[in-house]
Short mmCIF file of C-alpha atoms in Angstrom, two decimals:
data_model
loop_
_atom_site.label_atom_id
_atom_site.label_comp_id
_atom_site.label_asym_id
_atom_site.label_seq_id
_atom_site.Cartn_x
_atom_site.Cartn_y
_atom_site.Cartn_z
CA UNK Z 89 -27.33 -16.26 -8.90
CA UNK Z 90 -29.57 -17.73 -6.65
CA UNK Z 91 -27.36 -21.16 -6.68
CA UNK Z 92 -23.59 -19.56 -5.76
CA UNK Z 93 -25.27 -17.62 -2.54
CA UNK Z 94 -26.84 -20.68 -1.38
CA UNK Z 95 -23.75 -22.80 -1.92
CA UNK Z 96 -21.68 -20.39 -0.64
CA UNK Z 97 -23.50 -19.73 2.66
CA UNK Z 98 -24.50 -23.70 3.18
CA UNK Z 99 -21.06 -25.71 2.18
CA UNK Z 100 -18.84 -23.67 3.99
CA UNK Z 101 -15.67 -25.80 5.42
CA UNK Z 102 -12.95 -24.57 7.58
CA UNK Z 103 -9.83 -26.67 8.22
CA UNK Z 104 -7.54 -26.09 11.08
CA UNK Z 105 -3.67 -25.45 11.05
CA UNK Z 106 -1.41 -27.92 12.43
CA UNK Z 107 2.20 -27.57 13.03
CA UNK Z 108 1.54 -24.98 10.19
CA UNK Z 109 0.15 -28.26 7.74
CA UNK Z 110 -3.70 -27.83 7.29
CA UNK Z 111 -5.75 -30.83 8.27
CA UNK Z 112 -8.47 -32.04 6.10
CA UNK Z 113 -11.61 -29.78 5.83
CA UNK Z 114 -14.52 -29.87 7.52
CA UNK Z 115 -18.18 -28.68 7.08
CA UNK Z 116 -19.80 -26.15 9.65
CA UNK Z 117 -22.85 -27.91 10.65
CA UNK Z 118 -23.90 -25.37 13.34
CA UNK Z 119 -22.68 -22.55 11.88
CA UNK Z 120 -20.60 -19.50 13.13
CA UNK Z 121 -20.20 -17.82 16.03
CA UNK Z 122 -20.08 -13.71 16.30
CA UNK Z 123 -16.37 -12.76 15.84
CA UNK Z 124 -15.64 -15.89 13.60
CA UNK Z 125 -13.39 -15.18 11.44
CA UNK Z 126 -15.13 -16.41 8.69
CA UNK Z 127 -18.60 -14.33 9.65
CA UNK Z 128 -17.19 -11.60 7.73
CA UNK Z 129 -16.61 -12.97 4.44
CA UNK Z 130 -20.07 -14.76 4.58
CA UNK Z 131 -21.70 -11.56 5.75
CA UNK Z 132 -20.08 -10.22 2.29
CA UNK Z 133 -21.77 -12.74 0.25
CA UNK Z 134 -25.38 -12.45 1.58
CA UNK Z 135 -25.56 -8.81 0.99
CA UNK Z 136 -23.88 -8.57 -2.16
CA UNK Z 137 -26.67 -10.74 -3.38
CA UNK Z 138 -29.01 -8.28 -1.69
CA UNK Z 139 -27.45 -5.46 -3.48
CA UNK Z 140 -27.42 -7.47 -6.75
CA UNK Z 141 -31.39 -8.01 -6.45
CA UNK Z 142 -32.07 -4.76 -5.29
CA UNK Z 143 -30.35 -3.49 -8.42
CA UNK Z 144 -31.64 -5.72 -10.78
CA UNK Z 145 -35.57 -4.48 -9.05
CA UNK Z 146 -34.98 -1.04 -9.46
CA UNK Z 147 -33.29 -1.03 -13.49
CA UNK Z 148 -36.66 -3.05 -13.89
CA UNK Z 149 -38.97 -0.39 -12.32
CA UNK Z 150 -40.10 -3.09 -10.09
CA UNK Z 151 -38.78 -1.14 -7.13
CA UNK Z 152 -38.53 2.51 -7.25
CA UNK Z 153 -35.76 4.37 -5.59
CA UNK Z 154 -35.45 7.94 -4.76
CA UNK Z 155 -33.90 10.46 -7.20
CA UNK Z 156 -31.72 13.00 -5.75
CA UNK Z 157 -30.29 16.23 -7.14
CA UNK Z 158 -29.74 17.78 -10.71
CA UNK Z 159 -28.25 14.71 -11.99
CA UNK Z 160 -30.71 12.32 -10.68
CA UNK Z 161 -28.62 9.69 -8.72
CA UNK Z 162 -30.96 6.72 -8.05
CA UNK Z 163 -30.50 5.77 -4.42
CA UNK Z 164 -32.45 2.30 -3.45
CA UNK Z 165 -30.69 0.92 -1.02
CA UNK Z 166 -27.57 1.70 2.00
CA UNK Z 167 -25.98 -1.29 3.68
CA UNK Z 168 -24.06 -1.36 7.01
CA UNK Z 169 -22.46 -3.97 8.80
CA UNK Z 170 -25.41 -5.00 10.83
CA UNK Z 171 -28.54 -3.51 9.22
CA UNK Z 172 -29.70 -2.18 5.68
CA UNK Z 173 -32.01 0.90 4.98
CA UNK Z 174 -33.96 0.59 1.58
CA UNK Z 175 -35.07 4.39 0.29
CA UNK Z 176 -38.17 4.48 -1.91
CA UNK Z 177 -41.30 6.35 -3.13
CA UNK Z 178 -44.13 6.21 -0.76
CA UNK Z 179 -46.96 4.26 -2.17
CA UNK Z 180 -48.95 0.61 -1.69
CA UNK Z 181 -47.32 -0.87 -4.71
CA UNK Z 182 -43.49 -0.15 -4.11
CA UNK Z 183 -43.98 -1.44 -0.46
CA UNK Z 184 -45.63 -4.84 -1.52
CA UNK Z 185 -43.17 -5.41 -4.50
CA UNK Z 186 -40.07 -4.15 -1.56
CA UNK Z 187 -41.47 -7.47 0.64
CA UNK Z 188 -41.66 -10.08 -2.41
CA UNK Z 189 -38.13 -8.71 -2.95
CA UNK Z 190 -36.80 -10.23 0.16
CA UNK Z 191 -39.19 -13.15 0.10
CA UNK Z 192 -37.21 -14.16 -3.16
CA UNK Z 193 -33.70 -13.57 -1.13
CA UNK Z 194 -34.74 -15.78 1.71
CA UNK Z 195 -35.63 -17.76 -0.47
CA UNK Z 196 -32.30 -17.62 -2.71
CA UNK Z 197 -29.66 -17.12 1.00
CA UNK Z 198 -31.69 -19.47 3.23
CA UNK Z 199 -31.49 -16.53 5.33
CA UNK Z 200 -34.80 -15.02 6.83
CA UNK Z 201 -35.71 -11.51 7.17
CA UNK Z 202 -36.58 -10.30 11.13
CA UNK Z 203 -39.90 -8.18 10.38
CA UNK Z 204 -39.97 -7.80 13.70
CA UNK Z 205 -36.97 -5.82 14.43
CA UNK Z 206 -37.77 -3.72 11.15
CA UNK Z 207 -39.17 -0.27 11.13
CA UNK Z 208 -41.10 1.68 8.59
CA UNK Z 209 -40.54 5.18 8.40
CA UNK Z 210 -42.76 7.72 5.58
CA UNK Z 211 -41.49 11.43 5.10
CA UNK Z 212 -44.74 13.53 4.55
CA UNK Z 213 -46.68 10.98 5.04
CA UNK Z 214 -49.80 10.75 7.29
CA UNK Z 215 -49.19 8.60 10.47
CA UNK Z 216 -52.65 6.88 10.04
CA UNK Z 217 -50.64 5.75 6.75
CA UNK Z 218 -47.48 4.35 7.94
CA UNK Z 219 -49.55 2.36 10.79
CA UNK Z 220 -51.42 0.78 8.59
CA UNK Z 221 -48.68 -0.04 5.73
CA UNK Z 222 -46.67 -1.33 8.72
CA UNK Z 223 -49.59 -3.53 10.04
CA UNK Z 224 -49.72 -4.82 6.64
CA UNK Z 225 -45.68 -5.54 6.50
CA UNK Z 226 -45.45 -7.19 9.98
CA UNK Z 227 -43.38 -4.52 11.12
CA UNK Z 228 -42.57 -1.57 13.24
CA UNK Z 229 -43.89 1.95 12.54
CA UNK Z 230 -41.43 5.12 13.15
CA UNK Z 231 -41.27 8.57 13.23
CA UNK Z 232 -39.00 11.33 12.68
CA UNK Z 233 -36.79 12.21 14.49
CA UNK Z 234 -35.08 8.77 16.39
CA UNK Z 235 -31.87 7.90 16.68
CA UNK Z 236 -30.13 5.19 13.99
CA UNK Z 237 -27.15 3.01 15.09
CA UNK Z 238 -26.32 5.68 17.84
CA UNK Z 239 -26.94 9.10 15.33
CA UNK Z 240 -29.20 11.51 15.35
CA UNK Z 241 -31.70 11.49 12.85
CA UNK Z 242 -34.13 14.24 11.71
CA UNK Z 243 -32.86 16.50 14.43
CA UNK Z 244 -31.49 19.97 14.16
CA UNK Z 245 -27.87 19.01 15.06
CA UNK Z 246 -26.90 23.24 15.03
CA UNK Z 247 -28.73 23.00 18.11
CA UNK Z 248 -26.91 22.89 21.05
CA UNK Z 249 -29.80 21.05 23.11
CA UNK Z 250 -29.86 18.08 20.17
CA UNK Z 251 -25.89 17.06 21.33
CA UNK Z 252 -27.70 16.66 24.98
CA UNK Z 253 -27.41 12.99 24.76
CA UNK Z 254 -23.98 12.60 22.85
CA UNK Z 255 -22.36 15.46 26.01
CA UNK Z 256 -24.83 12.86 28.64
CA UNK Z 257 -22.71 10.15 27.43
CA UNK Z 258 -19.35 11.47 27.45
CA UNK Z 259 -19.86 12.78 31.13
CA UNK Z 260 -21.00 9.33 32.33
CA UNK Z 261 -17.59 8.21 31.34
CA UNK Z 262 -15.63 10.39 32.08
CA UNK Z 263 -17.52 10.91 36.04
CA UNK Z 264 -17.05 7.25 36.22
CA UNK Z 265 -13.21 7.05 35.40
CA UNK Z 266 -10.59 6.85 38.38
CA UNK Z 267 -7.24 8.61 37.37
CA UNK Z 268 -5.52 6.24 39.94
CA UNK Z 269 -5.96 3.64 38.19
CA UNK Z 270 -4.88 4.49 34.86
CA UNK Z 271 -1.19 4.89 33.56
CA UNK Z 272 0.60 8.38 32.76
CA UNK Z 273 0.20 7.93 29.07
CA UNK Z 274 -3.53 7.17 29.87
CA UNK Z 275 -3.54 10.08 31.80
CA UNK Z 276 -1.75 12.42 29.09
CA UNK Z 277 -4.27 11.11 26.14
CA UNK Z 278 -7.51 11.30 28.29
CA UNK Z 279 -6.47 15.45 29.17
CA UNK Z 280 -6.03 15.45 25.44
CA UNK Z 281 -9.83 14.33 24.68
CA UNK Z 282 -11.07 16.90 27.54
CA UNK Z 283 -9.27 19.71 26.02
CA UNK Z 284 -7.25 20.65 28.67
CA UNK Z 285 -6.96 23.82 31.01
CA UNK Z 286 -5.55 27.20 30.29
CA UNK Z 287 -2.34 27.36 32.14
CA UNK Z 288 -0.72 24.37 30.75
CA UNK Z 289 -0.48 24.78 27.17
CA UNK Z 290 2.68 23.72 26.85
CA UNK Z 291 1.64 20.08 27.20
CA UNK Z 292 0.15 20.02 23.28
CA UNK Z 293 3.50 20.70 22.10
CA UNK Z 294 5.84 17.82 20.16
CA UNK Z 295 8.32 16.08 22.64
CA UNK Z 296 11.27 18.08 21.05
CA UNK Z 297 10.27 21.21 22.53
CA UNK Z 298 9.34 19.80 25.96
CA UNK Z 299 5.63 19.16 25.69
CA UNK Z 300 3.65 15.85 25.48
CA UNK Z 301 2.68 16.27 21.90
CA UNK Z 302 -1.00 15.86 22.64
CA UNK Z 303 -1.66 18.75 20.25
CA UNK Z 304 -5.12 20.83 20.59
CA UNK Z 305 -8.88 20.04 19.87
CA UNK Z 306 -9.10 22.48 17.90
CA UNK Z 307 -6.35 21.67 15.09
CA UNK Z 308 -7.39 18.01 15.15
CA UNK Z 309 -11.39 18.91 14.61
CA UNK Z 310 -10.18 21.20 11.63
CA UNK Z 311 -8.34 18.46 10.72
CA UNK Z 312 -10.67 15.91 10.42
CA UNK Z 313 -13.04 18.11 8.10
CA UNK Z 314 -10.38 19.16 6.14
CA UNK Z 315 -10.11 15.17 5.49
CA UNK Z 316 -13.80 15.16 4.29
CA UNK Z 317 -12.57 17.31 1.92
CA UNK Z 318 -9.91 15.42 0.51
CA UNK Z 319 -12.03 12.81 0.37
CA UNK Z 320 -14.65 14.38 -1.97
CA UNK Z 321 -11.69 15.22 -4.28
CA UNK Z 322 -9.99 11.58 -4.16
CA UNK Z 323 -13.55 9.39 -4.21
CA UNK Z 324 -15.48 10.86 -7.13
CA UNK Z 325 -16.98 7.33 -7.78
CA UNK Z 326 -18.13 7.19 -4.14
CA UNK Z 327 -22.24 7.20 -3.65
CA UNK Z 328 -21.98 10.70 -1.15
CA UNK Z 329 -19.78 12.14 -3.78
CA UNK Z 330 -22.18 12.01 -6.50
CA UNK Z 331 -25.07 12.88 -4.40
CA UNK Z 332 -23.34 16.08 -3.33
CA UNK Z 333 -22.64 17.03 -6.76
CA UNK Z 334 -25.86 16.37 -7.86
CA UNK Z 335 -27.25 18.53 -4.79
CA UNK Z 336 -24.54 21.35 -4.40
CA UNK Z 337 -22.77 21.21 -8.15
CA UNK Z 338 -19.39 19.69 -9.69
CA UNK Z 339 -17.55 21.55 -7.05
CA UNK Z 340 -19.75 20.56 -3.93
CA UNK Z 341 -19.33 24.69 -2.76
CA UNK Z 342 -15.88 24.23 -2.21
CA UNK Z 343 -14.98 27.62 -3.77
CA UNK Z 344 -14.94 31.28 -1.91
CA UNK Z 345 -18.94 31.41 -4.27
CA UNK Z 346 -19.76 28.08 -3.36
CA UNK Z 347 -19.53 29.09 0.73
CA UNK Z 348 -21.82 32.40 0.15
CA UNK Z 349 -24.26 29.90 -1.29
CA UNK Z 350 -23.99 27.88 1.48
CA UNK Z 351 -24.97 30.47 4.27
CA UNK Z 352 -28.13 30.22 5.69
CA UNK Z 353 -27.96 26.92 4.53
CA UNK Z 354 -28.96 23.62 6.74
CA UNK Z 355 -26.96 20.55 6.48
CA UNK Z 356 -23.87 18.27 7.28
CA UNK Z 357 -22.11 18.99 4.36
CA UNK Z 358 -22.94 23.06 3.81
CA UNK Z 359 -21.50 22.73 8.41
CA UNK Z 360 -18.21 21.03 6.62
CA UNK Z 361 -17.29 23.30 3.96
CA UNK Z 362 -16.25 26.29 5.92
CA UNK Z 363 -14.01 24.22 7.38
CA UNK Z 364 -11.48 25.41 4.97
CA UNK Z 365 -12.11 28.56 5.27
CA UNK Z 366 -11.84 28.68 9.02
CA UNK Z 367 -8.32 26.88 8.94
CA UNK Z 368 -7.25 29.86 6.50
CA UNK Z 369 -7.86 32.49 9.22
CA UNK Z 370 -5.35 30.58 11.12
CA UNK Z 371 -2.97 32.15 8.51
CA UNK Z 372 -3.08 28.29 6.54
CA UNK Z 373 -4.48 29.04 2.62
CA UNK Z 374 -6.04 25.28 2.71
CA UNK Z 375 -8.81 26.05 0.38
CA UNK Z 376 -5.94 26.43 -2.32
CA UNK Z 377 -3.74 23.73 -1.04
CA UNK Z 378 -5.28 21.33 -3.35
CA UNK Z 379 -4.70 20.69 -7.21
CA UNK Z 380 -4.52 18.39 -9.79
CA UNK Z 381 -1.82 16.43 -11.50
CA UNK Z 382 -2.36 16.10 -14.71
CA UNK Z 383 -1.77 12.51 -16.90
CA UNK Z 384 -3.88 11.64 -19.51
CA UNK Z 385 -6.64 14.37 -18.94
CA UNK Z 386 -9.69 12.42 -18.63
CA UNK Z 387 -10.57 12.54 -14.96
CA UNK Z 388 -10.31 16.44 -14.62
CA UNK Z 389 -12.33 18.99 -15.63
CA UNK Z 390 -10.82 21.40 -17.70
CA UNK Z 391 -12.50 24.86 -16.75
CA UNK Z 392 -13.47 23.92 -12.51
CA UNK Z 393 -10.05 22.00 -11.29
CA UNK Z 394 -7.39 23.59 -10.24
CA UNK Z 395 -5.16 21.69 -12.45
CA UNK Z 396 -3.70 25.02 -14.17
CA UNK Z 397 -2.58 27.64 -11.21
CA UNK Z 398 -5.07 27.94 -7.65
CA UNK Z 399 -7.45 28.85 -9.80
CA UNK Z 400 -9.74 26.85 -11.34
CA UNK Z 401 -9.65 28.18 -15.22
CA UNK Z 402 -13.65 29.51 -15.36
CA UNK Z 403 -12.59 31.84 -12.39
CA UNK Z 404 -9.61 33.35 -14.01
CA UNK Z 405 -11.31 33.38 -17.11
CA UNK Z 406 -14.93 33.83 -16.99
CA UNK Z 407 -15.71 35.29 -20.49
CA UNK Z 408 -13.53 32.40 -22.11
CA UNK Z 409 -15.81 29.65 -20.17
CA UNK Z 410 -19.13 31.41 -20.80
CA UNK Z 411 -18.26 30.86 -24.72
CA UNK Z 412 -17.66 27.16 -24.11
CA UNK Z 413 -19.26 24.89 -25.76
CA UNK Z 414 -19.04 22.18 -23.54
CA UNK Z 415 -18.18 23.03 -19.74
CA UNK Z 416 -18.09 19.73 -18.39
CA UNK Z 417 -14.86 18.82 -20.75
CA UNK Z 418 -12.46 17.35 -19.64
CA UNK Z 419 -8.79 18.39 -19.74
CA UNK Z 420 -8.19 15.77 -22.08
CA UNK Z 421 -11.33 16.79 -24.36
CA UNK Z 422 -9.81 20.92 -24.69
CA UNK Z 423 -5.93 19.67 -24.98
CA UNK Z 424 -2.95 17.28 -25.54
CA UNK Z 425 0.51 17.22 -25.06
CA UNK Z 426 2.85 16.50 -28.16
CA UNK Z 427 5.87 17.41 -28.22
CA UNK Z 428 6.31 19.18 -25.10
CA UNK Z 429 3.68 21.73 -26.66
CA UNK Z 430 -0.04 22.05 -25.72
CA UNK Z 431 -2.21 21.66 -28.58
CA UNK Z 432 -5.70 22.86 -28.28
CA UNK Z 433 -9.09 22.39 -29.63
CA UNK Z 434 -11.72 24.88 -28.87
CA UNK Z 435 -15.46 24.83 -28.99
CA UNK Z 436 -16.19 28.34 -28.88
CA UNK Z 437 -20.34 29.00 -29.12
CA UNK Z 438 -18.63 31.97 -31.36
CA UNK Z 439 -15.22 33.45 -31.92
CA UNK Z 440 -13.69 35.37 -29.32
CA UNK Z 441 -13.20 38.77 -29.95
CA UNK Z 442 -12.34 41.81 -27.46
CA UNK Z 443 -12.04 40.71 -24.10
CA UNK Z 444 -12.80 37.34 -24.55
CA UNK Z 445 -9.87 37.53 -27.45
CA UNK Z 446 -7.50 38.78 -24.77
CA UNK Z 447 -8.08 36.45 -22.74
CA UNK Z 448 -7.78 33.66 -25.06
CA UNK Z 449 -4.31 34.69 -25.38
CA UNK Z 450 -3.16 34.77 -21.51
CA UNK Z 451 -4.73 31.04 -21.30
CA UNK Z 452 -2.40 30.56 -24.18
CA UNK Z 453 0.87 31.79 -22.35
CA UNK Z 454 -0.59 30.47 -19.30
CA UNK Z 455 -0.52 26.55 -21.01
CA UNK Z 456 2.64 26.97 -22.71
CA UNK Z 457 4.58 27.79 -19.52
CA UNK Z 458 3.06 24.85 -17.65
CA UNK Z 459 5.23 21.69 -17.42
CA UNK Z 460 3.24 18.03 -17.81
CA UNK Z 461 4.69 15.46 -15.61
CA UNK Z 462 4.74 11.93 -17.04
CA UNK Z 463 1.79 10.72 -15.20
CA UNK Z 464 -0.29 7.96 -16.76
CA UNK Z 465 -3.48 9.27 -14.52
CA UNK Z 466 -4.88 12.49 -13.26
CA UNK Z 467 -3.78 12.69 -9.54
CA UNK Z 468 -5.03 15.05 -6.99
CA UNK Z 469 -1.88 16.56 -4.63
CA UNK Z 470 -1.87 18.41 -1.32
CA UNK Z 471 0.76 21.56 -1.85
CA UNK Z 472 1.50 21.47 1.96
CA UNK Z 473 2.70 17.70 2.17
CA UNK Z 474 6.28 17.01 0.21
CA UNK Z 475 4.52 13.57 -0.96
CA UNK Z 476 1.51 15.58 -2.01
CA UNK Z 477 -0.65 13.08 0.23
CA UNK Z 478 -3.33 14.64 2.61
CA UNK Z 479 -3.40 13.19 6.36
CA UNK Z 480 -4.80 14.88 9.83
CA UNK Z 481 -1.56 14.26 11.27
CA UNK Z 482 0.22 16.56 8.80
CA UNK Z 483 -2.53 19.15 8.85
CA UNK Z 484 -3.14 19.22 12.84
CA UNK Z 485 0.80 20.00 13.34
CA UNK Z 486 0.82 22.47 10.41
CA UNK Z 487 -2.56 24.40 12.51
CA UNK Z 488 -1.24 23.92 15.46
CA UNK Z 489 2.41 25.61 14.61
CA UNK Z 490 0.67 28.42 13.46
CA UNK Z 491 -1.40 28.93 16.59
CA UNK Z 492 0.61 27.90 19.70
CA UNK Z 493 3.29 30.40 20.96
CA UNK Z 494 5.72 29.97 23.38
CA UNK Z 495 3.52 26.78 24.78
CA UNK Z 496 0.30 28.48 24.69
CA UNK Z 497 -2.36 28.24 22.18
CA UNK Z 498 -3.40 31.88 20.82
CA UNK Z 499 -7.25 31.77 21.42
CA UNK Z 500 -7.05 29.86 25.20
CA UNK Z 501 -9.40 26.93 25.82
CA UNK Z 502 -11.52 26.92 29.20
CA UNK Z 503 -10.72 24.09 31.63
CA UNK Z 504 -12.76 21.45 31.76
CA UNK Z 505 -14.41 20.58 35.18
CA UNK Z 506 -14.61 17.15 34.41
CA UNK Z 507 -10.74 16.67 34.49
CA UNK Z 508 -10.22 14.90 38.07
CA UNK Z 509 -8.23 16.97 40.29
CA UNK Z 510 -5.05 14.34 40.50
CA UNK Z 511 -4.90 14.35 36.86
CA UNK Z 512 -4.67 18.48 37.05
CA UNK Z 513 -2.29 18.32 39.86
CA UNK Z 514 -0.41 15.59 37.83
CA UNK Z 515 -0.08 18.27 34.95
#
């Protein structure tokens, strides 16, 4: 490995078009400048070898991660454009084997690692002992909380006093900006972003019926976290995915149960669940909107999708899924489609008999009157799209028509002060 990163990161050539006719290549001998186009792709290659090492350390027990959840997902390492976070057990050993494994890829990349612009941080740790373990590294020492690439970290964010600094920033701006000099769209999309005054709610209405189509705060924030939401159903390989399921469950709370448990509760995700739930008192039933397409049955779960009514199956039938023997099978696992018919093969911890027999036979019906589409995959689809494709766009109109009458929204927002007065006048 160690000879493709250096090669790749020490013969680069560029060539330059002509007429549209490349000239012959060149090598960089100085190398690239930010906002190179080529910066990117090299950035790629550097920490993909990183990633690779790290990896290869931690299946070796040479560097231990930190195990999160039920399931255990092994998290060692989180990359961003700019900077990289390695998560580990706190002791001597896993920080001296961490260093020789970026000694071996400076040595493998050419590239050297900045101790000095590192920092060490230790959860439940003594601060005599990060000190000295950063003394030791050649770095920084840190505590919580501190702020990471412009985020909070460690803080309370339910508190309104921790969004001090965010609101700080926002004010600067907008107590710096001169409405004079900025054009009437500029004007129209900046009263958007300040959420506007009461009397003139008739501006966040679509052009057809005489508004600006701004649309309201409120419908695009409930917008956005509905998209988180979407997300954790379309990105079940994702890294967050798996660590919320190993935290929260297969479901990640996102079930009328799953928000009681998640009351009282501290945390982003546990903040963007009731998201859903909040858009429904708008009179929107988003928390059902979403269900599953079944193709060949072996991406959804058979008793906790939705795949067979709003429901997911363990809900509507709760003796049936107690007597399974498996609950984790997939809908390819339980049935299959010949014929046009469902054909079905149990794994019942015992018969079912009684109630559990009864309901046995409504799942029954309940299969035979649903019709498979000739999918080749299992495909998630949003009931209130026609394409069956979430977006905010589609979901902020659909609040928003639900809560704005006759040009005014039905729970009023409070002008903001920081609107300049030409741009209210202007209005």
């Amino acid at each position: 490995m160690e000879k493709w990163i250096y090669a790749c990161l020490k013969s680069s050539t560029i060539s330059v078009l002509i007429n549209g006719s490349p000239t012959s290549e060149f090598s960089i001998k100085r190398g690239v400048r930010q906002g190179d186009p080529l910066s990117p792709f090299l950035f790629i290659i550097a920490t993909e070898g990183l990633n690779l090492i790290t990896k290869k350390a931690t299946s070796e027990s040479l560097f231990k991660g930190v195990s999160i959840g039920r399931n255990n997902v092994m998290v060692s390492n989180l990359q961003y454009p700019d900077d990289t976070i390695f998560l580990g057990d706190w002791c001597r050993q896993n920080v001296y084997n961490l260093v020789k494994l970026l000694t071996c890829f400076e040595k493998v990349s050419g590239l050297r690692i900045n101790y000095h612009k590192s920092v060490i941080f230790g959860l439940g740790v003594p601060a005599n002992e990060i000190e000295l373990m950063a003394n030791r590294v050649g770095c920084k020492s840190g505590e919580f909380p501190c702020t990471y690439l412009g985020i909070p970290i460690g803080r309370n964010m339910n508190c309104v006093e921790n969004w001090n600094p965010v609101v700080d920033k926002f004010n600067a701006k907008l107590g710096n900006w001169k409405a004079k000099t900025v054009s009437v769209g500029g004007r129209a999309g900046r009263v958007g972003v300040t959420n506007l005054f009461r009397s003139n709610g008739w501006t966040l209405l679509p052009y057809g019926k005489g508004g600006l189509n701004i649309g309201s705060l409120r419908a695009k924030n409930h917008a956005l976290l509905g998209k988180w939401i979407w997300r954790f159903k379309m990105e079940q390989n994702s890294l967050w995915v798996k660590i919320i399921k190993s935290v929260h469950g297969y479901n990640g709370l996102l079930s009328p149960l799953g928000l009681n448990k998640s009351k009282g509760k501290s945390g982003v995700w546990t903040n963007i669940v009731p998201a859903g739930f909040d858009i429904k008192s708008t009179g929107i039933s988003f928390g059902n909107s979403f269900f599953k397409q079944i193709g060949n049955g072996a991406d959804s779960s058979f008793w906790e999708d939705p795949w067979l009514g709003d429901q997911p199956l363990k809900v509507r039938f709760g003796r049936l899924f107690c007597l399974e023997v498996e609950q984790q099978a997939v809908v390819g696992e339980r049935v299959s489609w010949e014929n046009g018919r469902w054909h079905a093969n149990w794994k019942w911890v015992r018969d079912p008999f009684g109630h559990a027999s009864g309901e046995l036979q409504n799942l029954i019906s309940l299969l035979n009157s649903y019709e498979k589409r000739n999918l080749e995959k299992d495909a998630w689809q949003w009931r209130l799209a026609s394409n069956g494709i979430f977006t905010t766009k589609k979901l902020s109109r659909i609040i928003d028509d639900h809560t704005i009458i006759d040009g005014r929204l039905r729970q009023e927002t409070i002008r903001n002060p920081l609107v300049p007065l030409k741009v209210e006048i202007f209005m």
